[in-house]
Amino acid sequence: MEIRDLTPDDQDALLDVRRRSFGPVPPAEVESWRALAVPDLNEGRYLGVFDGGRLAGSARVRGFTQWWHGRPQPLAGVAGVTVNPEYRGRGVGTAVMRAAVGRATDLGDAVSALYPATTPLYRATGYEHAGAQHLVTIPTEALRAIKPAGDVPVRRMDAGDAAEVVALLHRLHGQARASGPISWDERTWARRLAREDDFLYLAPDGYAVYRWDGDRMRVDNLVAGSQETARALWSLVGSASSVAKTVTAVLAPDDPVRWLLRERSVEEVTMVRWMFRVIDVAAAVERRGFPAGATLDTTVEVEDPVRPGNTGRWRLTVSGGRGEAKALSADAGAGAGPALRINGLSALYAGIPTATLRRTGLLSGDNSHDEALDTAFAAQPYMLDYF
C-alpha cells in the first residue's frame, strides 16, 4: 500500500469512501463539500492510502487555532478518517493516522485534536480523551426572561465580518483564559457567515450564530465579553419563545448564561467527546498558557511510539504564566520523576487530574510533584465547534 497526498482529481474517490464510511451525502450538500475540500486538497491537508489505483482510506488535517489557558496556538484538527469496508481490519486506519500525525508536524502544529468515531484506533496513535462539546437544552421562555442591561448595539453580520469575528475570538478567549475552544481561519469563517439559513448578529464584544432546528432553535456559537452583551444576545435568541419551545445551545461548561437564568435545576446535556494529542512536547509546552501564580520544576519520562523525538526524559518548568520542556540526556543527573506514555502526557496537558491519570494507568512513578502538575495544567477544556 502507498500513502500520498490527495489532489482535486481524487475528489470522486474521496467522496465514495466518505459515503461508504459515514453514509450518503445529500445531493444538495455535495457541491458545498467539494468547495470546502479544495483548499485543503491544494494545501497538502488530505492524505490517502492506496492499494494500486484504489483509495483504501483517507484523513484530513484541518488547520485551526486553539486556546489553552487563554493562549492561542495552531492546532491540527484531524477529520474525515475513512476506510473502505473491504480494507477494514488490515491496518489502513492506523497507517493513515500515523501519516496524519506526521503531516501535522510538517505543517508546524505541536498539538492535535479529533472527534472520535471509535477510541482504540486513536489511542493507538497517541490520542486521549480530553474534553467535550456541551449541548444544553434550555426552555426558550427562560432565555426570553433574561432582560437586556444597557443599550448594546447589535447588528446583523455576514461574510464581510469574518476578520472581525476571528479577532474577537482571539480577544475574548484570551481574556477568559479559555482552554480547548477553536477558531476556523478567516476564509472558512467567511463561508460559514454566508449560510442563508443562519441568524447572525454581532456586537462590539460578542456575536451569535443560531438557526432553526426542526421545531426548536439551535445556537451554534454565542460568545460575549460582558454581562450586557450576554444579556442582549441571549434575550435576542429568546425572542422566538412564542414559536420555539426549546433551544439547544452549544455552551462552555461555565458559560455565563447558566447563571443568568432565573431558574436552574435539572439540565438536559449531551456531550460529544473529543480527543487530544501532544505532537511536539517542547513546542506544545512553550506555546501553552499557564496560571500566572503556578510554579513547577520536575522531570518526566515520556514514551511516544509514533513520534520518537518525544521519547525520553524532559525537565518541565512553569513560572510567570510560561512553560518550558527541555530534553535531558540519558546521563543527566536529575532525579527520577513520573512516567507517562504520550497519551498520558496529552491528557495531563488538557487538565485531566493526576489522580485520574494514576488510577487509569496513564501516569506512574514519583508522585511528589502531582499537586504542582495539577495546578500548572489545570483546565476545563471544551469546544463550541464540531469538525
Tab-separated table of C-alpha atoms in Angstrom:
chain	number	residue	atom	x	y	z
A	1	MET	CA	0.000	0.000	0.000
A	2	GLU	CA	1.071	3.570	-0.744
A	3	ILE	CA	0.328	6.758	1.196
A	4	ARG	CA	0.272	10.002	-0.760
A	5	ASP	CA	-1.310	13.435	-0.843
A	6	LEU	CA	-4.766	13.621	-2.364
A	7	THR	CA	-5.473	16.224	-5.045
A	8	PRO	CA	-8.664	17.704	-6.504
A	9	ASP	CA	-8.536	14.897	-9.096
A	10	ASP	CA	-9.195	12.410	-6.254
A	11	GLN	CA	-12.458	14.029	-5.157
A	12	ASP	CA	-14.751	11.392	-6.651
A	13	ALA	CA	-12.866	8.562	-4.936
A	14	LEU	CA	-12.748	10.577	-1.695
A	15	LEU	CA	-16.480	11.207	-1.820
A	16	ASP	CA	-17.088	7.499	-2.429
A	17	VAL	CA	-15.069	6.348	0.580
A	18	ARG	CA	-16.712	9.044	2.697
A	19	ARG	CA	-20.158	7.813	1.659
A	20	ARG	CA	-19.250	4.196	2.448
A	21	SER	CA	-17.884	5.224	5.852
A	22	PHE	CA	-20.390	7.814	7.080
A	23	GLY	CA	-23.468	7.282	4.913
A	24	PRO	CA	-24.946	9.091	1.908
A	25	VAL	CA	-24.141	12.737	1.297
A	26	PRO	CA	-27.351	14.601	0.380
A	27	PRO	CA	-27.121	15.864	-3.224
A	28	ALA	CA	-27.653	19.435	-2.084
A	29	GLU	CA	-24.505	19.197	0.089
A	30	VAL	CA	-22.161	17.603	-2.446
A	31	GLU	CA	-21.108	20.823	-4.166
A	32	SER	CA	-20.626	22.569	-0.853
A	33	TRP	CA	-18.466	19.665	0.350
A	34	ARG	CA	-16.363	19.813	-2.810
A	35	ALA	CA	-15.850	23.576	-2.477
A	36	LEU	CA	-14.770	23.261	1.174
A	37	ALA	CA	-12.422	20.366	0.410
A	38	VAL	CA	-10.482	22.012	-2.438
A	39	PRO	CA	-8.374	24.407	-0.303
A	40	ASP	CA	-7.231	21.575	1.976
A	41	LEU	CA	-6.510	19.354	-1.036
A	42	ASN	CA	-4.362	22.091	-2.541
A	43	GLU	CA	-2.509	22.679	0.746
A	44	GLY	CA	-1.477	19.054	1.366
A	45	ARG	CA	-4.013	18.545	4.140
A	46	TYR	CA	-5.635	15.406	2.682
A	47	LEU	CA	-3.836	12.053	2.810
A	48	GLY	CA	-4.859	8.816	1.131
A	49	VAL	CA	-3.855	5.169	1.440
A	50	PHE	CA	-3.889	3.467	-1.959
A	51	ASP	CA	-3.937	-0.193	-2.943
A	52	GLY	CA	-2.794	0.009	-6.515
A	53	GLY	CA	-5.051	2.649	-8.004
A	54	ARG	CA	-7.866	2.268	-5.477
A	55	LEU	CA	-8.297	4.583	-2.496
A	56	ALA	CA	-8.456	2.396	0.610
A	57	GLY	CA	-8.640	5.114	3.259
A	58	SER	CA	-8.126	8.808	3.887
A	59	ALA	CA	-7.690	11.503	6.528
A	60	ARG	CA	-7.880	15.280	6.580
A	61	VAL	CA	-5.619	17.516	8.677
A	62	ARG	CA	-7.509	20.769	9.153
A	63	GLY	CA	-5.870	23.970	10.311
A	64	PHE	CA	-7.349	25.666	13.387
A	65	THR	CA	-6.352	27.937	16.231
A	66	GLN	CA	-6.871	26.514	19.726
A	67	TRP	CA	-6.612	28.261	23.087
A	68	TRP	CA	-5.022	26.797	26.219
A	69	HIS	CA	-5.344	28.968	29.329
A	70	GLY	CA	-6.004	31.914	27.038
A	71	ARG	CA	-3.011	31.475	24.737
A	72	PRO	CA	-3.646	30.612	21.072
A	73	GLN	CA	-1.594	28.156	19.063
A	74	PRO	CA	-2.000	26.272	15.770
A	75	LEU	CA	-3.977	23.029	16.032
A	76	ALA	CA	-4.112	20.073	13.663
A	77	GLY	CA	-7.760	19.062	13.575
A	78	VAL	CA	-7.899	15.514	12.217
A	79	ALA	CA	-11.190	14.771	10.488
A	80	GLY	CA	-12.677	12.595	7.767
A	81	VAL	CA	-10.759	9.471	8.792
A	82	THR	CA	-12.294	6.883	6.492
A	83	VAL	CA	-11.556	3.294	5.442
A	84	ASN	CA	-13.382	1.477	2.664
A	85	PRO	CA	-15.274	-1.545	4.061
A	86	GLU	CA	-13.238	-4.087	2.070
A	87	TYR	CA	-9.998	-2.778	3.620
A	88	ARG	CA	-11.043	-2.681	7.269
A	89	GLY	CA	-9.037	-4.733	9.720
A	90	ARG	CA	-5.899	-4.508	7.562
A	91	GLY	CA	-4.137	-1.633	9.308
A	92	VAL	CA	-5.275	1.073	6.879
A	93	GLY	CA	-6.723	3.296	9.629
A	94	THR	CA	-3.551	3.086	11.718
A	95	ALA	CA	-1.376	3.821	8.684
A	96	VAL	CA	-3.331	6.909	7.663
A	97	MET	CA	-3.438	8.193	11.269
A	98	ARG	CA	0.332	7.848	11.632
A	99	ALA	CA	0.685	9.734	8.372
A	100	ALA	CA	-1.695	12.435	9.631
A	101	VAL	CA	0.389	12.939	12.791
A	102	GLY	CA	3.482	13.233	10.624
A	103	ARG	CA	1.794	15.729	8.312
A	104	ALA	CA	0.697	17.832	11.286
A	105	THR	CA	4.340	18.007	12.314
A	106	ASP	CA	5.332	19.077	8.803
A	107	LEU	CA	2.724	21.846	8.964
A	108	GLY	CA	4.213	23.184	12.192
A	109	ASP	CA	1.494	22.054	14.596
A	110	ALA	CA	2.500	20.982	18.111
A	111	VAL	CA	-0.939	19.721	19.203
A	112	SER	CA	-3.811	17.888	17.551
A	113	ALA	CA	-7.438	17.049	18.296
A	114	LEU	CA	-10.237	14.998	16.784
A	115	TYR	CA	-13.789	13.823	17.381
A	116	PRO	CA	-13.581	10.016	17.525
A	117	ALA	CA	-15.972	7.554	15.957
A	118	THR	CA	-14.005	4.860	17.809
A	119	THR	CA	-11.472	5.177	20.622
A	120	PRO	CA	-8.959	2.293	20.165
A	121	LEU	CA	-7.643	3.472	16.769
A	122	TYR	CA	-6.828	6.924	18.075
A	123	ARG	CA	-5.412	5.766	21.390
A	124	ALA	CA	-3.047	3.530	19.405
A	125	THR	CA	-1.661	6.656	17.737
A	126	GLY	CA	-1.273	8.684	20.945
A	127	TYR	CA	-4.609	10.482	21.378
A	128	GLU	CA	-6.528	10.528	24.662
A	129	HIS	CA	-9.943	11.793	25.766
A	130	ALA	CA	-9.657	15.381	26.896
A	131	GLY	CA	-12.812	17.483	26.574
A	132	ALA	CA	-16.266	17.734	25.071
A	133	GLN	CA	-18.685	19.811	23.102
A	134	HIS	CA	-21.582	20.503	25.508
A	135	LEU	CA	-25.083	20.753	24.012
A	136	VAL	CA	-27.552	22.076	26.578
A	137	THR	CA	-31.333	22.203	26.150
A	138	ILE	CA	-32.911	25.357	27.602
A	139	PRO	CA	-36.573	26.448	27.590
A	140	THR	CA	-36.810	29.389	25.198
A	141	GLU	CA	-39.062	31.217	27.640
A	142	ALA	CA	-36.247	31.123	30.211
A	143	LEU	CA	-33.979	32.934	27.753
A	144	ARG	CA	-36.678	35.485	26.999
A	145	ALA	CA	-36.761	36.278	30.721
A	146	ILE	CA	-33.126	37.451	30.549
A	147	LYS	CA	-33.587	41.199	30.323
A	148	PRO	CA	-31.061	43.373	28.473
A	149	ALA	CA	-28.947	45.628	30.676
A	150	GLY	CA	-27.898	48.803	28.935
A	151	ASP	CA	-28.038	49.756	25.274
A	152	VAL	CA	-25.789	47.264	23.429
A	153	PRO	CA	-25.526	47.927	19.685
A	154	VAL	CA	-26.260	44.652	17.883
A	155	ARG	CA	-26.286	44.370	14.111
A	156	ARG	CA	-26.635	41.638	11.528
A	157	MET	CA	-23.347	40.236	10.254
A	158	ASP	CA	-22.275	38.493	7.073
A	159	ALA	CA	-19.227	37.093	5.301
A	160	GLY	CA	-17.574	40.503	5.326
A	161	ASP	CA	-17.305	40.298	9.115
A	162	ALA	CA	-15.113	37.173	9.142
A	163	ALA	CA	-11.916	39.019	10.094
A	164	GLU	CA	-13.688	40.815	12.939
A	165	VAL	CA	-15.068	37.532	14.305
A	166	VAL	CA	-11.615	35.932	14.279
A	167	ALA	CA	-10.105	38.959	16.052
A	168	LEU	CA	-12.959	38.955	18.560
A	169	LEU	CA	-12.406	35.293	19.421
A	170	HIS	CA	-8.704	35.919	19.992
A	171	ARG	CA	-9.555	38.724	22.398
A	172	LEU	CA	-12.414	37.038	24.267
A	173	HIS	CA	-10.839	33.573	24.667
A	174	GLY	CA	-7.659	35.257	25.844
A	175	GLN	CA	-9.490	37.376	28.408
A	176	ALA	CA	-11.444	34.354	29.663
A	177	ARG	CA	-8.264	32.215	29.921
A	178	ALA	CA	-10.223	29.609	27.968
A	179	SER	CA	-8.911	26.094	27.291
A	180	GLY	CA	-9.927	23.989	24.299
A	181	PRO	CA	-12.068	26.191	22.038
A	182	ILE	CA	-11.028	26.501	18.426
A	183	SER	CA	-11.437	29.017	15.652
A	184	TRP	CA	-11.667	28.414	11.932
A	185	ASP	CA	-9.495	30.569	9.703
A	186	GLU	CA	-10.887	33.746	8.140
A	187	ARG	CA	-11.588	32.014	4.818
A	188	THR	CA	-13.724	29.328	6.458
A	189	TRP	CA	-15.484	31.839	8.685
A	190	ALA	CA	-16.477	33.797	5.592
A	191	ARG	CA	-18.140	30.676	4.196
A	192	ARG	CA	-19.916	29.983	7.494
A	193	LEU	CA	-21.196	33.550	7.696
A	194	ALA	CA	-22.597	33.276	4.173
A	195	ARG	CA	-25.056	30.500	5.041
A	196	GLU	CA	-28.557	31.741	4.256
A	197	ASP	CA	-30.460	29.881	6.974
A	198	ASP	CA	-28.370	31.104	9.926
A	199	PHE	CA	-29.215	34.158	12.012
A	200	LEU	CA	-26.013	36.119	12.567
A	201	TYR	CA	-25.614	39.030	14.965
A	202	LEU	CA	-22.538	40.996	16.006
A	203	ALA	CA	-21.939	43.266	18.999
A	204	PRO	CA	-18.759	45.173	19.918
A	205	ASP	CA	-17.696	42.366	22.274
A	206	GLY	CA	-19.665	39.327	21.183
A	207	TYR	CA	-21.605	37.562	18.463
A	208	ALA	CA	-24.305	34.939	17.997
A	209	VAL	CA	-24.874	32.292	15.338
A	210	TYR	CA	-28.191	30.430	15.612
A	211	ARG	CA	-30.864	28.872	13.415
A	212	TRP	CA	-33.994	26.794	13.320
A	213	ASP	CA	-33.529	23.080	14.005
A	214	GLY	CA	-36.886	21.444	13.365
A	215	ASP	CA	-39.315	22.980	15.861
A	216	ARG	CA	-36.584	24.299	18.136
A	217	MET	CA	-33.739	26.795	17.923
A	218	ARG	CA	-30.095	25.766	17.738
A	219	VAL	CA	-27.333	28.095	18.988
A	220	ASP	CA	-24.042	27.049	17.410
A	221	ASN	CA	-21.943	29.939	18.723
A	222	LEU	CA	-22.700	32.658	21.234
A	223	VAL	CA	-19.714	34.366	22.786
A	224	ALA	CA	-19.906	37.532	24.873
A	225	GLY	CA	-17.269	39.543	26.698
A	226	SER	CA	-19.582	41.373	29.127
A	227	GLN	CA	-22.792	40.873	31.069
A	228	GLU	CA	-24.537	43.496	28.960
A	229	THR	CA	-23.693	41.756	25.677
A	230	ALA	CA	-24.534	38.304	27.050
A	231	ARG	CA	-27.950	39.561	28.131
A	232	ALA	CA	-28.587	41.286	24.803
A	233	LEU	CA	-27.685	38.268	22.670
A	234	TRP	CA	-29.442	35.626	24.773
A	235	SER	CA	-32.558	37.796	25.006
A	236	LEU	CA	-32.488	38.071	21.226
A	237	VAL	CA	-32.439	34.247	20.913
A	238	GLY	CA	-35.224	34.005	23.490
A	239	SER	CA	-37.453	36.308	21.442
A	240	ALA	CA	-38.511	33.200	19.476
A	241	SER	CA	-40.252	31.740	22.545
A	242	SER	CA	-43.744	32.118	21.104
A	243	VAL	CA	-42.851	29.607	18.364
A	244	ALA	CA	-39.862	27.533	19.551
A	245	LYS	CA	-40.308	25.970	22.968
A	246	THR	CA	-36.703	24.926	23.496
A	247	VAL	CA	-33.220	25.965	22.453
A	248	THR	CA	-30.292	23.591	22.051
A	249	ALA	CA	-27.182	25.644	22.724
A	250	VAL	CA	-23.524	24.732	22.436
A	251	LEU	CA	-22.049	26.123	25.663
A	252	ALA	CA	-18.842	26.271	27.626
A	253	PRO	CA	-19.153	24.365	30.929
A	254	ASP	CA	-19.099	27.711	32.769
A	255	ASP	CA	-20.983	29.785	30.206
A	256	PRO	CA	-22.496	32.859	31.910
A	257	VAL	CA	-26.000	32.064	30.606
A	258	ARG	CA	-26.199	29.250	33.152
A	259	TRP	CA	-26.044	31.906	35.885
A	260	LEU	CA	-28.254	34.428	34.094
A	261	LEU	CA	-31.224	32.042	34.015
A	262	ARG	CA	-33.835	32.779	36.669
A	263	GLU	CA	-34.320	29.066	37.415
A	264	ARG	CA	-31.779	26.275	37.056
A	265	SER	CA	-32.166	22.730	38.368
A	266	VAL	CA	-32.234	19.622	36.193
A	267	GLU	CA	-30.393	20.190	32.904
A	268	GLU	CA	-30.511	18.133	29.727
A	269	VAL	CA	-26.905	17.998	28.497
A	270	THR	CA	-25.418	15.985	25.645
A	271	MET	CA	-21.632	15.766	25.498
A	272	VAL	CA	-19.778	14.962	22.294
A	273	ARG	CA	-16.304	13.848	23.350
A	274	TRP	CA	-13.085	14.899	21.628
A	275	MET	CA	-9.561	13.532	21.934
A	276	PHE	CA	-6.257	15.357	22.072
A	277	ARG	CA	-2.598	14.662	21.330
A	278	VAL	CA	0.691	16.419	22.005
A	279	ILE	CA	2.704	16.116	18.796
A	280	ASP	CA	5.817	18.091	19.747
A	281	VAL	CA	6.491	18.127	23.515
A	282	ALA	CA	8.827	21.134	23.568
A	283	ALA	CA	6.735	23.348	21.261
A	284	ALA	CA	3.421	22.372	22.861
A	285	VAL	CA	4.572	23.356	26.349
A	286	GLU	CA	6.204	26.555	25.107
A	287	ARG	CA	3.014	27.622	23.292
A	288	ARG	CA	0.579	26.815	26.131
A	289	GLY	CA	-0.667	29.354	28.625
A	290	PHE	CA	-0.365	28.612	32.365
A	291	PRO	CA	-1.766	30.240	35.521
A	292	ALA	CA	0.364	33.249	36.457
A	293	GLY	CA	0.876	32.010	40.008
A	294	ALA	CA	1.715	28.389	39.153
A	295	THR	CA	5.267	27.130	39.574
A	296	LEU	CA	6.603	23.752	38.517
A	297	ASP	CA	10.014	22.126	38.206
A	298	THR	CA	10.012	18.378	37.655
A	299	THR	CA	11.414	15.678	35.414
A	300	VAL	CA	9.104	13.379	33.461
A	301	GLU	CA	9.761	10.292	31.372
A	302	VAL	CA	7.756	10.189	28.134
A	303	GLU	CA	7.245	7.309	25.703
A	304	ASP	CA	5.892	8.000	22.211
A	305	PRO	CA	5.997	5.052	19.768
A	306	VAL	CA	4.752	7.194	16.863
A	307	ARG	CA	6.965	10.277	17.327
A	308	PRO	CA	10.342	9.006	18.665
A	309	GLY	CA	11.570	12.573	19.159
A	310	ASN	CA	9.155	12.880	22.091
A	311	THR	CA	10.504	9.766	23.825
A	312	GLY	CA	12.904	10.369	26.688
A	313	ARG	CA	13.362	12.439	29.841
A	314	TRP	CA	12.111	16.014	29.955
A	315	ARG	CA	12.515	18.767	32.516
A	316	LEU	CA	9.192	20.595	32.814
A	317	THR	CA	9.268	24.086	34.291
A	318	VAL	CA	6.458	26.614	34.673
A	319	SER	CA	6.765	30.155	36.014
A	320	GLY	CA	5.085	33.501	35.366
A	321	GLY	CA	2.455	32.021	33.061
A	322	ARG	CA	5.033	30.404	30.752
A	323	GLY	CA	6.272	26.854	30.438
A	324	GLU	CA	9.285	25.061	29.046
A	325	ALA	CA	10.050	21.423	28.279
A	326	LYS	CA	13.761	20.730	27.920
A	327	ALA	CA	15.013	17.356	26.686
A	328	LEU	CA	17.562	15.740	29.033
A	329	SER	CA	20.336	13.417	28.030
A	330	ALA	CA	20.271	9.837	29.298
A	331	ASP	CA	23.097	10.532	31.736
A	332	ALA	CA	21.626	13.773	33.140
A	333	GLY	CA	21.736	13.906	36.914
A	334	ALA	CA	18.108	14.877	37.519
A	335	GLY	CA	16.177	12.550	39.805
A	336	ALA	CA	13.554	10.132	38.554
A	337	GLY	CA	10.117	11.682	38.079
A	338	PRO	CA	6.724	10.469	36.905
A	339	ALA	CA	6.452	8.367	33.741
A	340	LEU	CA	3.810	8.739	31.022
A	341	ARG	CA	3.105	7.445	27.563
A	342	ILE	CA	2.242	10.238	25.160
A	343	ASN	CA	-1.470	9.534	25.769
A	344	GLY	CA	-0.999	10.328	29.462
A	345	LEU	CA	1.016	13.471	28.772
A	346	SER	CA	-1.664	14.637	26.336
A	347	ALA	CA	-4.383	14.125	28.950
A	348	LEU	CA	-2.283	15.931	31.582
A	349	TYR	CA	-1.743	18.845	29.169
A	350	ALA	CA	-5.530	19.049	28.782
A	351	GLY	CA	-6.070	19.335	32.522
A	352	ILE	CA	-7.010	15.757	33.457
A	353	PRO	CA	-6.033	15.461	37.162
A	354	THR	CA	-3.012	13.360	38.090
A	355	ALA	CA	-5.169	11.271	40.448
A	356	THR	CA	-7.332	10.249	37.493
A	357	LEU	CA	-4.281	9.516	35.351
A	358	ARG	CA	-2.748	7.306	38.041
A	359	ARG	CA	-5.971	5.373	38.608
A	360	THR	CA	-6.211	4.629	34.896
A	361	GLY	CA	-2.546	3.675	34.435
A	362	LEU	CA	-1.724	6.728	32.329
A	363	LEU	CA	0.727	8.074	34.936
A	364	SER	CA	3.125	6.184	37.187
A	365	GLY	CA	6.256	6.717	39.252
A	366	ASP	CA	7.147	9.551	41.614
A	367	ASN	CA	4.091	11.473	42.904
A	368	SER	CA	5.819	14.271	44.812
A	369	HIS	CA	5.017	16.842	42.106
A	370	ASP	CA	1.435	15.770	41.385
A	371	GLU	CA	-0.162	18.780	43.058
A	372	ALA	CA	2.136	21.177	41.201
A	373	LEU	CA	1.343	19.406	37.915
A	374	ASP	CA	-2.382	19.731	38.621
A	375	THR	CA	-2.052	23.430	39.409
A	376	ALA	CA	0.037	24.203	36.335
A	377	PHE	CA	-2.081	22.268	33.815
A	378	ALA	CA	-5.486	22.967	35.399
A	379	ALA	CA	-8.145	23.314	32.698
A	380	GLN	CA	-11.794	22.642	31.940
A	381	PRO	CA	-11.452	22.046	28.203
A	382	TYR	CA	-14.383	22.405	25.834
A	383	MET	CA	-15.153	23.180	22.198
A	384	LEU	CA	-18.019	25.096	20.672
A	385	ASP	CA	-17.415	23.755	17.172
A	386	TYR	CA	-17.607	20.271	15.689
A	387	PHE	CA	-15.365	19.351	12.780
